[in-house]
PDB file of C-alpha atoms in Angstrom:
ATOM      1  CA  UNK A  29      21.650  -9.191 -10.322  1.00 63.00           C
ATOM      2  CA  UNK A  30      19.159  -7.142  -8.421  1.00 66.00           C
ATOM      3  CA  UNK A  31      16.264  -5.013 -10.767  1.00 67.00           C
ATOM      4  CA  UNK A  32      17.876  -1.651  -8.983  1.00 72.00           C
ATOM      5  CA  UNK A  33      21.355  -2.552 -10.581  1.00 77.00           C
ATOM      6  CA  UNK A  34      21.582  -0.219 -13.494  1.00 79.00           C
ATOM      7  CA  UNK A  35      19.931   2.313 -11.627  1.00 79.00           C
ATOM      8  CA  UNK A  36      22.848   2.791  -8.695  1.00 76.00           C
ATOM      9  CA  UNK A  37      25.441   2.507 -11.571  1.00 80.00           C
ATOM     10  CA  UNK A  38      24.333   5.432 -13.241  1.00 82.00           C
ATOM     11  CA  UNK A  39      23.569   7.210 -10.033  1.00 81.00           C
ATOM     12  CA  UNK A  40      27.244   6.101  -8.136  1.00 82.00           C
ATOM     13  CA  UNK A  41      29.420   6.568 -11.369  1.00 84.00           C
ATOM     14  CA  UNK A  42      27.292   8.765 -13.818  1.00 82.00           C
ATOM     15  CA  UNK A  43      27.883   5.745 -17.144  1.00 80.00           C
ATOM     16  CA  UNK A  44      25.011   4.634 -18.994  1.00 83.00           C
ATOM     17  CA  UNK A  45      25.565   0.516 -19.738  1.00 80.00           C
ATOM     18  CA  UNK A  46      25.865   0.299 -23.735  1.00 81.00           C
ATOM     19  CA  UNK A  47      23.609  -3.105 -23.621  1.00 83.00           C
ATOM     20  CA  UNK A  48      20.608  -0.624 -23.227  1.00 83.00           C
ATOM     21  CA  UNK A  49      18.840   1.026 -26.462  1.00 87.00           C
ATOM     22  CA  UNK A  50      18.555   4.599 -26.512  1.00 88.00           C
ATOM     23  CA  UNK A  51      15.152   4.492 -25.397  1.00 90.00           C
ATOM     24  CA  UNK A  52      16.159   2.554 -22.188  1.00 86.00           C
ATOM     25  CA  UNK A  53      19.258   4.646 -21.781  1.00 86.00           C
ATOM     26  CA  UNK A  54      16.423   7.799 -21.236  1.00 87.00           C
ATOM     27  CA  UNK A  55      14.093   5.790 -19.502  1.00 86.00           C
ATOM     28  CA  UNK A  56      16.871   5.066 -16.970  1.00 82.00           C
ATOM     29  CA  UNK A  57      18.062   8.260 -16.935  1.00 86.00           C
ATOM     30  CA  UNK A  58      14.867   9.862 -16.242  1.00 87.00           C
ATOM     31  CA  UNK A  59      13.637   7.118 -13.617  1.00 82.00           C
ATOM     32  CA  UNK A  60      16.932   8.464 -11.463  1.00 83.00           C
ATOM     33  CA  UNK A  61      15.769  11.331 -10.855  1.00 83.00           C
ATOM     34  CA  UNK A  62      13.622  10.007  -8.243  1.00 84.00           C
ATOM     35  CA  UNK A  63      16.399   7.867  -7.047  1.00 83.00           C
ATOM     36  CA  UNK A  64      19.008   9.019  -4.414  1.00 81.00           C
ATOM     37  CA  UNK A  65      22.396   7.427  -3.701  1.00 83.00           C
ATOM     38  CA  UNK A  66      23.685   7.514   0.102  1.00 83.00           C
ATOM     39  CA  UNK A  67      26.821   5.227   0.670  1.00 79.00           C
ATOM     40  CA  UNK A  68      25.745   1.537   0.247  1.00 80.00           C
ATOM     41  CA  UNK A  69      22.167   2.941   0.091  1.00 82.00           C
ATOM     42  CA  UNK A  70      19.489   3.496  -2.537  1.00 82.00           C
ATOM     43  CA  UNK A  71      16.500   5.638  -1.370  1.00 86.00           C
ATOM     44  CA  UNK A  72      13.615   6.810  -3.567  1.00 85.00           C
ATOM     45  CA  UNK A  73      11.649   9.916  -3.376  1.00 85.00           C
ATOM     46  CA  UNK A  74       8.084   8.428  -3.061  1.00 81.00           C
ATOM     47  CA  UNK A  75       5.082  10.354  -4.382  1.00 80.00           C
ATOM     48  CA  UNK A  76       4.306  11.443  -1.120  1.00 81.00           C
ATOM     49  CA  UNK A  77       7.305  13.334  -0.487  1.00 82.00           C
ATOM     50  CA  UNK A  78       8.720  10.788   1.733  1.00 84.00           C
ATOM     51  CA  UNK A  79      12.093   8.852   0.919  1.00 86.00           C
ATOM     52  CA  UNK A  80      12.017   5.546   1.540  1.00 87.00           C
ATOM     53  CA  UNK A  81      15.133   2.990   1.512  1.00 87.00           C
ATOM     54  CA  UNK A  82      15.181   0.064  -1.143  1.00 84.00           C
ATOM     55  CA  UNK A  83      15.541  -3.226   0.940  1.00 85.00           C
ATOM     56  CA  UNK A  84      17.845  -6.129  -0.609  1.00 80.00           C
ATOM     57  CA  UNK A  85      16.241  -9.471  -1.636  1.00 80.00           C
ATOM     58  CA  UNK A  86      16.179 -11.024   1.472  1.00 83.00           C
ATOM     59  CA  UNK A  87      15.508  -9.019   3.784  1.00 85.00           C
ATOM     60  CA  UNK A  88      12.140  -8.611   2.415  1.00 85.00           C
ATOM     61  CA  UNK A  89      10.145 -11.626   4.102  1.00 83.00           C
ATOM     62  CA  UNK A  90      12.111 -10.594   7.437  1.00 85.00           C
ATOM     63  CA  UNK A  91      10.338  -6.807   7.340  1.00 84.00           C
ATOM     64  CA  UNK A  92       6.980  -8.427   6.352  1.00 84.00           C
ATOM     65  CA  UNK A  93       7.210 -11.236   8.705  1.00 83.00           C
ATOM     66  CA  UNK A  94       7.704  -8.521  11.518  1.00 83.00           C
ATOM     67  CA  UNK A  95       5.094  -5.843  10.339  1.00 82.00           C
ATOM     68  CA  UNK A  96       2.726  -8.486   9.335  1.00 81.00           C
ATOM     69  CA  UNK A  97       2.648 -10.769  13.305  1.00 81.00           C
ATOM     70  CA  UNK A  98       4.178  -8.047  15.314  1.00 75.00           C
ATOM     71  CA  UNK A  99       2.846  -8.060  18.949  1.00 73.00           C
ATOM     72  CA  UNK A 100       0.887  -4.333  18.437  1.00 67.00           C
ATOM     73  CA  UNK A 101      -1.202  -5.478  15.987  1.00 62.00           C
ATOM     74  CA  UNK A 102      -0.535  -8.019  13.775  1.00 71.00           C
ATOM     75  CA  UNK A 103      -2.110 -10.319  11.076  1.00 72.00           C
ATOM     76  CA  UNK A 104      -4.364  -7.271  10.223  1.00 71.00           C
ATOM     77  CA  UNK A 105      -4.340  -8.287   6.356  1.00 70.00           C
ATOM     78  CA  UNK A 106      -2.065  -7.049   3.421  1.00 67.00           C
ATOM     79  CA  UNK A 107      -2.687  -3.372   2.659  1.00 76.00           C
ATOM     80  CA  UNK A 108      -2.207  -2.638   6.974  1.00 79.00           C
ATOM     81  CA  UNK A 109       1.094  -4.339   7.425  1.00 80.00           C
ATOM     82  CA  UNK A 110       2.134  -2.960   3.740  1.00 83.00           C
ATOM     83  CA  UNK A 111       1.459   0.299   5.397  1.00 83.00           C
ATOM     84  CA  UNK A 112       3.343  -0.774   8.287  1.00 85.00           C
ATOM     85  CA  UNK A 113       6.633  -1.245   6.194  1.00 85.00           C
ATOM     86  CA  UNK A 114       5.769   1.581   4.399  1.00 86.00           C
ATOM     87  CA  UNK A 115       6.321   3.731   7.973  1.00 85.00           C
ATOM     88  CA  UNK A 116       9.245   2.142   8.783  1.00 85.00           C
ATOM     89  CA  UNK A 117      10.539   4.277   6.234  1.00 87.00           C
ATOM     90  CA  UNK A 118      11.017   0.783   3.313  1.00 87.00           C
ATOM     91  CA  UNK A 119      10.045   0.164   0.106  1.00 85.00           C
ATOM     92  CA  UNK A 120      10.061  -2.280  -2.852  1.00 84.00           C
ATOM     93  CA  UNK A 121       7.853  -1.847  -6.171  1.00 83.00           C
ATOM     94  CA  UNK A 122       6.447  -5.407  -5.297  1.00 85.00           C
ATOM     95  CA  UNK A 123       5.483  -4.474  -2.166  1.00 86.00           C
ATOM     96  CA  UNK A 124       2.025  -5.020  -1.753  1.00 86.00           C
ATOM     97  CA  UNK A 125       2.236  -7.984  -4.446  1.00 88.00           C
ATOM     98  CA  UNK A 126       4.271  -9.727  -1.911  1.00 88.00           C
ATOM     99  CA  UNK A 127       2.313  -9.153   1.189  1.00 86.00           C
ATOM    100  CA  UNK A 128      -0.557 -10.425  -0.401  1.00 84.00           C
ATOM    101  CA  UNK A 129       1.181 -13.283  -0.868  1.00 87.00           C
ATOM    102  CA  UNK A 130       2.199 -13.333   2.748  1.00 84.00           C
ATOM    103  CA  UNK A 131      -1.441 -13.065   3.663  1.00 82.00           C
ATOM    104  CA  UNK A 132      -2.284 -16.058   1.771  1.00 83.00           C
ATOM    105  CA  UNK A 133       0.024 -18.107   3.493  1.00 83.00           C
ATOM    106  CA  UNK A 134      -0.152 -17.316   7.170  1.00 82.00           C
ATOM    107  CA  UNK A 135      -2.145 -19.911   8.585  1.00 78.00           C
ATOM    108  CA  UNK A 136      -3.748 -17.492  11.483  1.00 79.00           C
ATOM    109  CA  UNK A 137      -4.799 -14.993   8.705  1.00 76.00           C
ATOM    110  CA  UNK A 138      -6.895 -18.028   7.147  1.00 75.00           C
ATOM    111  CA  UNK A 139      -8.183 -19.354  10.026  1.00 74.00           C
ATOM    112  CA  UNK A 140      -9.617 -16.000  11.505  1.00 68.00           C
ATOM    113  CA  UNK A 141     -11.951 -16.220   8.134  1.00 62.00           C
ATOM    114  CA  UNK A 142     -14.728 -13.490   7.322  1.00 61.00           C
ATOM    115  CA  UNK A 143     -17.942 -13.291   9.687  1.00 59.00           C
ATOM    116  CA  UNK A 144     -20.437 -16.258  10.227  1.00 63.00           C
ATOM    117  CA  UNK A 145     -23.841 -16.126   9.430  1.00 66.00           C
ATOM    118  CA  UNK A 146     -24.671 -15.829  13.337  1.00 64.00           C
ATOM    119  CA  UNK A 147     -23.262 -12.870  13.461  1.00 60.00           C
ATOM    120  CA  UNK A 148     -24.864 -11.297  10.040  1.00 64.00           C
ATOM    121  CA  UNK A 149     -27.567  -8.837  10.295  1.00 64.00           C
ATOM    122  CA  UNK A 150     -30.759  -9.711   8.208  1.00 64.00           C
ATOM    123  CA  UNK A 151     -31.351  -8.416   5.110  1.00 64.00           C
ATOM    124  CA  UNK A 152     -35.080  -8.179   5.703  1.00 66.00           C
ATOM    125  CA  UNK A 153     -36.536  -4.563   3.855  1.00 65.00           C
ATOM    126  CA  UNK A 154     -37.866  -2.385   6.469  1.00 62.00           C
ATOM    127  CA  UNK A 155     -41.086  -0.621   5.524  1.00 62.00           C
ATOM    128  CA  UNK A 156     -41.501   3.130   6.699  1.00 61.00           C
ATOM    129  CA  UNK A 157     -44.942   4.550   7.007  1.00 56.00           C
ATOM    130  CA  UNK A 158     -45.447   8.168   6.750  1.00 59.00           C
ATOM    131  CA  UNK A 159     -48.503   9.431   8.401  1.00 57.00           C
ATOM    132  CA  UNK A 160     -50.267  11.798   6.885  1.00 53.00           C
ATOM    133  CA  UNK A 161     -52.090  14.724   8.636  1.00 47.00           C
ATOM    134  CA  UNK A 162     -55.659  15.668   7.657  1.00 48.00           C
ATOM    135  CA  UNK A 163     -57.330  18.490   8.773  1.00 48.00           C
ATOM    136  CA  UNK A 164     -59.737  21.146   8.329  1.00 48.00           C
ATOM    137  CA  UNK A 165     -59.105  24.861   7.752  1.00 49.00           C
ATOM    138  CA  UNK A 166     -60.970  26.806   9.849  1.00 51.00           C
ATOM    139  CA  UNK A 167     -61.529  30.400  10.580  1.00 51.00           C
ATOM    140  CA  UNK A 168     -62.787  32.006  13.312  1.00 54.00           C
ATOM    141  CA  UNK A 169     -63.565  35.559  12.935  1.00 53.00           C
ATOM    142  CA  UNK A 170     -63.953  37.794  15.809  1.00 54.00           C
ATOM    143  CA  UNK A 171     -66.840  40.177  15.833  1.00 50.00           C
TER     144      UNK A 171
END
């Protein structure tokens, strides 16, 4: 049973299940109102003002997979193709949980590896000298 299950039931038929405790029962009922029921769909009302669809199960690693190698600019790390799926108008709370994981596994994203120490800049201290003007005051008066 998905986690979004009690959630479209109240939304579709307006019934609280009586397994929950009152406290759940409000919880639920006040997590719906970011919720929005559409047909077969479940969108949520993201902080941003955007709604974004809920995805099923497994369809998941199929919208990662393609945000995360896509031809335009793939295997960019976790929070870039999370923002990727994020644009395509999706979303799931586990998200970025779940990309990271992705990221972990994707043998290209290990290889490519962090920067080697030919490429590293020095991290020598650089003095700075300031030069310090001396002169004398002089006055010239004019007779």
């Amino acid at each position: 049973m998905p986690w979004f299950m009690d959630v479209d039931n109240f939304l579709v038929t307006g019934i609280v299940s009586c397994e929950l405790s009152s406290i759940q029962r409000k919880k639920l009922k006040w997590d719906s109102l970011d919720y929005y029921w559409d047909e077969s769909y479940l969108f949520k009302i993201c902080n941003d003002g955007v709604i974004r669809r809920y995805i099923p199960e497994e369809e998941k690693i199929s919208s990662l997979d393609a945000c995360h190698s896509s031809s335009y600019g793939g295997h960019r790390g976790g929070a870039r193709a999370a923002s990727k799926v994020l644009s395509c108008g999706f979303y799931w709370p586990t998200l970025y949980k779940d990309e990271s994981e992705l990221v972990k596994r994707c043998d290209e994203c290990q290889r490519a590896g962090g920067i080697s120490k030919k490429d590293e800049m020095t991290l020598t201290t650089i003095l700075w000298l300031t030069y310090l003007m001396c002169g004398a005051l002089t006055s010239w008066d004019l007779l």
